[in-house]
Short mmCIF file of C-alpha atoms in Angstrom, two decimals:
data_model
loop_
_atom_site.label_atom_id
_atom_site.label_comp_id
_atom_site.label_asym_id
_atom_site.label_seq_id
_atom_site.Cartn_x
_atom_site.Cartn_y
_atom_site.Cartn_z
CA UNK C 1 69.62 23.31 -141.35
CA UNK C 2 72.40 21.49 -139.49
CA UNK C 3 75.15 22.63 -141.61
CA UNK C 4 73.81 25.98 -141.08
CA UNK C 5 73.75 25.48 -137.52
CA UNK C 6 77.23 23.79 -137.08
CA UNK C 7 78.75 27.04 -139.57
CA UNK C 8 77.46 29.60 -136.80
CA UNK C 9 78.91 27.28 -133.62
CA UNK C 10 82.48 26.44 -134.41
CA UNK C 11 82.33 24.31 -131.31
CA UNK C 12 79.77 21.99 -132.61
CA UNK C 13 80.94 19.19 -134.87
CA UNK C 14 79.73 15.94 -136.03
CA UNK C 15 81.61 12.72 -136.02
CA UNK C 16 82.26 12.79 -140.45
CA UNK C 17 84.63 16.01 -139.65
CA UNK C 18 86.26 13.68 -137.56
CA UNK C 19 89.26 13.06 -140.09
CA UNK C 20 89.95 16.53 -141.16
CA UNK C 21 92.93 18.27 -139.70
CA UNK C 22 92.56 21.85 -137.45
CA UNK C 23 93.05 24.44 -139.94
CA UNK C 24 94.27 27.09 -137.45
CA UNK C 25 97.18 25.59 -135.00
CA UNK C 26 99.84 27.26 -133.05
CA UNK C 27 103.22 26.10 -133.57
CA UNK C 28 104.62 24.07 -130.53
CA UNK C 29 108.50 24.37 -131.58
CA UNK C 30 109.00 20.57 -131.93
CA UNK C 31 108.48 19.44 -135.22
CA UNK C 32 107.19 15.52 -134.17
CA UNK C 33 104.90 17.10 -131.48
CA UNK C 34 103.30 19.05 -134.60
CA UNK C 35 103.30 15.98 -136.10
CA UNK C 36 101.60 14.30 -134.01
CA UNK C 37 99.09 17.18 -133.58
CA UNK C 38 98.18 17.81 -136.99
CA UNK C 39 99.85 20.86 -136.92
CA UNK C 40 100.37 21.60 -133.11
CA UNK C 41 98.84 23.34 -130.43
CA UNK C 42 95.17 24.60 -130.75
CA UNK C 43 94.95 28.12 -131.59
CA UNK C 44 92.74 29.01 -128.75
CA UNK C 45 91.33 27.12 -125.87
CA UNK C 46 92.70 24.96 -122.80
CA UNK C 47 95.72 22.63 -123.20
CA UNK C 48 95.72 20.39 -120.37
CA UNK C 49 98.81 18.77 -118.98
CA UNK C 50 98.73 16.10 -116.81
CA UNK C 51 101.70 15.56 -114.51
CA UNK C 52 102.75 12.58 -112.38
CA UNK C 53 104.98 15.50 -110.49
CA UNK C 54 105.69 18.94 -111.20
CA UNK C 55 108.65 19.77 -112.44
CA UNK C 56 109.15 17.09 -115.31
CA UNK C 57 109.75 19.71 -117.90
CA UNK C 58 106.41 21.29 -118.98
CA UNK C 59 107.20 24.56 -118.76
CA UNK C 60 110.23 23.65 -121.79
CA UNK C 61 107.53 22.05 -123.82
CA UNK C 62 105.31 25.26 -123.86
CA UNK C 63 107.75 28.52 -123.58
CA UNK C 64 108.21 27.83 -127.66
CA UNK C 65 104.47 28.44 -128.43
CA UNK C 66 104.59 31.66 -125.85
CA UNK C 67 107.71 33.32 -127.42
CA UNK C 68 105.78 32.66 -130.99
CA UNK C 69 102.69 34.27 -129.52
CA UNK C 70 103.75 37.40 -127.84
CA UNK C 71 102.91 40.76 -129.78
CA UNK C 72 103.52 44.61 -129.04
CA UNK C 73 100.63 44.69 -126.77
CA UNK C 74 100.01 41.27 -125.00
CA UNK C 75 100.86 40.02 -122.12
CA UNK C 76 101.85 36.33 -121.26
CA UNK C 77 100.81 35.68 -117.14
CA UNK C 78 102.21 32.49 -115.18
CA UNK C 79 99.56 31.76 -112.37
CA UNK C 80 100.46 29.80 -109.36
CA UNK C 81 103.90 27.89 -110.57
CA UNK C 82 105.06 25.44 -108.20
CA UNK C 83 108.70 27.47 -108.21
CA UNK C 84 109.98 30.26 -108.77
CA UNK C 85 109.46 31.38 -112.73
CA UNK C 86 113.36 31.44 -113.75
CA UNK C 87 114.27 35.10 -116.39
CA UNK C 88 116.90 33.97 -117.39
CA UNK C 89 115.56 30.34 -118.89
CA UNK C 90 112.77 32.88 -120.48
CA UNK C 91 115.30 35.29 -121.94
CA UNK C 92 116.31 31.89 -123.61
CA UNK C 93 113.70 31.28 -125.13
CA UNK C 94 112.86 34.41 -126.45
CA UNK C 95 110.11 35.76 -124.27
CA UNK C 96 110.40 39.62 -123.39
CA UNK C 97 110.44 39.39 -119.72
CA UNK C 98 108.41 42.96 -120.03
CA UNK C 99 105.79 41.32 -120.92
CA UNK C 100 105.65 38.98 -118.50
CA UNK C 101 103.10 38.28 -115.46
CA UNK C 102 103.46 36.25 -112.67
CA UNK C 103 101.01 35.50 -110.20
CA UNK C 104 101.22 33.68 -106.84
CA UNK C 105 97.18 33.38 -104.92
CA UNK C 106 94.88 31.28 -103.69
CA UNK C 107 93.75 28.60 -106.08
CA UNK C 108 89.75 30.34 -106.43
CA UNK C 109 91.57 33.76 -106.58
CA UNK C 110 94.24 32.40 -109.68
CA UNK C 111 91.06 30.80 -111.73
CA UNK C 112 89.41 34.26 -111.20
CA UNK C 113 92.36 36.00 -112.23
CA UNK C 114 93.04 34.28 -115.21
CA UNK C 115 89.38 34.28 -116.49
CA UNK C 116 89.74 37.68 -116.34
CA UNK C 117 93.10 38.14 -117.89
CA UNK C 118 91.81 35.62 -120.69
CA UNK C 119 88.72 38.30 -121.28
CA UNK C 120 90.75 41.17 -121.22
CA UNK C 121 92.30 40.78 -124.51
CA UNK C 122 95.37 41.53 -123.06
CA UNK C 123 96.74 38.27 -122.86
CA UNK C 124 97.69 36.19 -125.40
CA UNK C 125 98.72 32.81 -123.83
CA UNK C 126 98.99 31.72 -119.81
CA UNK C 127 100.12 29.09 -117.77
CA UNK C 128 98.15 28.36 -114.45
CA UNK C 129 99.68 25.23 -112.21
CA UNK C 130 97.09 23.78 -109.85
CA UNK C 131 94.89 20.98 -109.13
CA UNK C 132 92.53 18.98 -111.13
CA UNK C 133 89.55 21.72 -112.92
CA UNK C 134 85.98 21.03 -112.33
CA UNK C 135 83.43 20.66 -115.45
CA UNK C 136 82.09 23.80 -114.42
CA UNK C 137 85.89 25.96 -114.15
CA UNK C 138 87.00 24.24 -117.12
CA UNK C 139 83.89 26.04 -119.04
CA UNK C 140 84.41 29.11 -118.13
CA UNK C 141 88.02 29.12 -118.44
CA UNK C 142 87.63 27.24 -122.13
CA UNK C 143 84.97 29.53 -122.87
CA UNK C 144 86.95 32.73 -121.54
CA UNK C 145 89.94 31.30 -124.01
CA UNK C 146 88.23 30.62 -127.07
CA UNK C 147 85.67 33.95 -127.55
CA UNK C 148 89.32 36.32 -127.37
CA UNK C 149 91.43 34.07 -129.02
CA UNK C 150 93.65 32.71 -126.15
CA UNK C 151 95.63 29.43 -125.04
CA UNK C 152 95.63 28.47 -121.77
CA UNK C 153 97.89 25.56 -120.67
CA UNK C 154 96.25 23.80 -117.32
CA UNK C 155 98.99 22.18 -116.37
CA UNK C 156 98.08 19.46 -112.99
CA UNK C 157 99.46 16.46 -111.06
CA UNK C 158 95.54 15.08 -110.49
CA UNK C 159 93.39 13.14 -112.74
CA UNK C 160 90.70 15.79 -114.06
CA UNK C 161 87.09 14.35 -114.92
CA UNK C 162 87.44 12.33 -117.85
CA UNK C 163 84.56 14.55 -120.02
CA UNK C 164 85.88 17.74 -119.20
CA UNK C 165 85.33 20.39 -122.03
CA UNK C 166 88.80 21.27 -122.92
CA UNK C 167 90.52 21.98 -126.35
CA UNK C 168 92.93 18.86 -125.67
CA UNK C 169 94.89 17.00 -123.21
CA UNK C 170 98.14 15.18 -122.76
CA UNK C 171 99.64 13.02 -120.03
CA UNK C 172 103.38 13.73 -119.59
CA UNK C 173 105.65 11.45 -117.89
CA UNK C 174 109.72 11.87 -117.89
CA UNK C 175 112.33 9.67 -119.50
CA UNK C 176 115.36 9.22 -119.77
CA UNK C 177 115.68 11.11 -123.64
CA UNK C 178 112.85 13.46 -122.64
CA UNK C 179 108.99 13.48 -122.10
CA UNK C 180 106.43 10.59 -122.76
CA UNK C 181 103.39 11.80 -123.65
CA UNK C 182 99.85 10.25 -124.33
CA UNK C 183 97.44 12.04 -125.87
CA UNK C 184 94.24 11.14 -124.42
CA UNK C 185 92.26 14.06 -125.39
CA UNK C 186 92.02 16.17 -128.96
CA UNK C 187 89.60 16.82 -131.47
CA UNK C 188 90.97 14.57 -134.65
CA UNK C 189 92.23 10.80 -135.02
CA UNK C 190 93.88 9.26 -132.34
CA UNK C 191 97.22 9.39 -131.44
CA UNK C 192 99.49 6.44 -130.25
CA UNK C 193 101.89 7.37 -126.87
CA UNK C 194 105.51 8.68 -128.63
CA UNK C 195 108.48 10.13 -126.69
CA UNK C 196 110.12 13.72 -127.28
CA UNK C 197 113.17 14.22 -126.85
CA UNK C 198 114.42 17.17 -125.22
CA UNK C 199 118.27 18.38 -125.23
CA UNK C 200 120.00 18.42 -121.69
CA UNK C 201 119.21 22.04 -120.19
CA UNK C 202 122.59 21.48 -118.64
CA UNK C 203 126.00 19.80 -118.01
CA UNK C 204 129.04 20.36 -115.78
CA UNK C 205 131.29 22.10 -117.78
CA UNK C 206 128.22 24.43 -118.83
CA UNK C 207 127.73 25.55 -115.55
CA UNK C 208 131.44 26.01 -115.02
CA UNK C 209 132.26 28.22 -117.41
CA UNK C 210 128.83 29.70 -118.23
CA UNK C 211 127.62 30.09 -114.47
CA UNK C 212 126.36 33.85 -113.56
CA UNK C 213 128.73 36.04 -112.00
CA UNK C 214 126.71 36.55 -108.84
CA UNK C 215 126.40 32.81 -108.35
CA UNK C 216 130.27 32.32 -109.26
CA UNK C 217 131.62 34.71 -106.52
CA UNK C 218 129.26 33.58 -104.29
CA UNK C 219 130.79 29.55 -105.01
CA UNK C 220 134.52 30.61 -104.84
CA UNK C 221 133.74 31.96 -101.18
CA UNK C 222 132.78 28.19 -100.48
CA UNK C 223 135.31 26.05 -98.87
CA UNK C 224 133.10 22.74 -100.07
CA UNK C 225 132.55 22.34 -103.77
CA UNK C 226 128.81 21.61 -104.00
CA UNK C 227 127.01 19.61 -106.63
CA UNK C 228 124.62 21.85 -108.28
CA UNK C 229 121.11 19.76 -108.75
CA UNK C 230 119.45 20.73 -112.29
CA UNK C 231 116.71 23.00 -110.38
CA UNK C 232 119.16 24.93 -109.41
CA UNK C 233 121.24 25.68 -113.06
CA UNK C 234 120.58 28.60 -114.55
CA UNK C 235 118.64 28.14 -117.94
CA UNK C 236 116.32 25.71 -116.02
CA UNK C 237 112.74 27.09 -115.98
CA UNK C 238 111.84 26.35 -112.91
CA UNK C 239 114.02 26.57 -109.97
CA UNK C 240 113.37 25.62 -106.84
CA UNK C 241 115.97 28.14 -104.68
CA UNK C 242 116.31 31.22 -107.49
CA UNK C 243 120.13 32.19 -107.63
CA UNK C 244 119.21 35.20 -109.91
CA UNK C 245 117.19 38.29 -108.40
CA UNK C 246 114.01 38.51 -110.51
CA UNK C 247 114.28 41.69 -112.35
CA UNK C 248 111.94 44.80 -111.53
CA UNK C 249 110.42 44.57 -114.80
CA UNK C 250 108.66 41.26 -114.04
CA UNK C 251 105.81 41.69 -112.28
CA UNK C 252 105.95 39.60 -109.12
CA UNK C 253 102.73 39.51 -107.02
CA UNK C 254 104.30 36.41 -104.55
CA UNK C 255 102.87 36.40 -101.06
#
């Protein structure tokens, strides 16, 4: 009767399944992350990341599983960031910026938005920035995610209830080689804190010789030589002031 039950509710498990690996992951581009994941990001569900600040390189740590992800006819939609969503840095990493949402609302009216996106079926993966979910917004939104086969990263600089029905959840700090991360929440053995190292997005001769033409002639017109901050280099996911116009093919709904 109970194996019956727990074949129909693939939410449902009991605490001897507790050893055995997810079956179905999604890639997350770093091989020790996988590692550490059994594989690497759920399939479908909500990832949530827990920040100290925004900012710390998140949105690096996720754009591999989105490129992976897209298809012909899905969308990928990037809810509330706290900057301005960089093209070029996507271009990078091989997202199709045609396929790309971004949406800048209210925090009720983003949660609505991406339930709905998330039920659509048009969306494969999104990213929504924002504070801490309730129990009850993290059900619907994990809900939403896993009956059309979605991810959802919740990525927030506030503490979220500690029993909060998501697929899994990491605390990120920075370092100095990268991003510490705890895992505090996912459904297998636990995992000790580790460090991932991330390459440098940038350096000075990069930005010297590789700078964009539009931000090069606008430099040279500059009596002062100024120190570009690594918000502001392009490849950087997240910039703060965007030296790049945002192409008409993204779809920009900022207020």
């Amino acid at each position: 009767m109970l194996d019956n039950l727990l074949a129909l509710h693939s939410g449902l498990w009991t605490a001897n399944r507790l050893y055995q690996p997810q079956t179905h992951c999604r890639p997350s581009g770093f091989a020790l992350l996988d590692e550490k994941l059994e594989g690497g990001w759920p399939e479908s569900g909500v990832v949530e990341l827990q920040l100290t600040c925004f900012g710390v390189g998140e949105l690096r740590l996720v754009l591999p599983a989105i490129a992976t992800a897209l298809k012909d006819s899905e969308l990928t939609l990037f809810a509330c960031p706290p900057g301005d969503v960089n093209p070029v840095a996507l271009c990078q990493a091989g997202i199709d910026l045609d396929k790309v949402v971004v949406l800048a609302s209210s925090a009720d009216a983003s949660l609505w938005c991406v339930e709905q996106a998330l039920k659509s079926g048009c969306c494969r993966t999104a990213v929504l920035w924002g504070d801490a979910l309730s129990v009850t917004q993290a059900r619907r939104l994990q809900l939403a995610a896993t009956e059309n086969d979605c991810l959802l990263f919740m990525i927030t600089h506030k503490r979220s209830v500690q029993g909060l029905p998501v697929s899994c959840r990491l605390a990120l700090t920075p370092s100095d080689s990268g991003i510490a991360i705890n895992v505090v929440k996912r459904r297998g053995l636990p995992v000790q804190p580790f460090t991932l190292t991330m390459p440098a997005m940038y350096t000075e001769h990069h930005w010297s010789s590789k700078a964009h033409p539009i931000t090069k002639s606008k430099a040279t017109k500059s009596k002062t030589t100024e120190k570009k901050t690594p918000s502001q280099v392009v490849g950087s996911p997240l910039s703060e002031q965007q030296h790049l116009p945002v192409p008409n093919n993204v779809v920009s709904l900022f207020r």
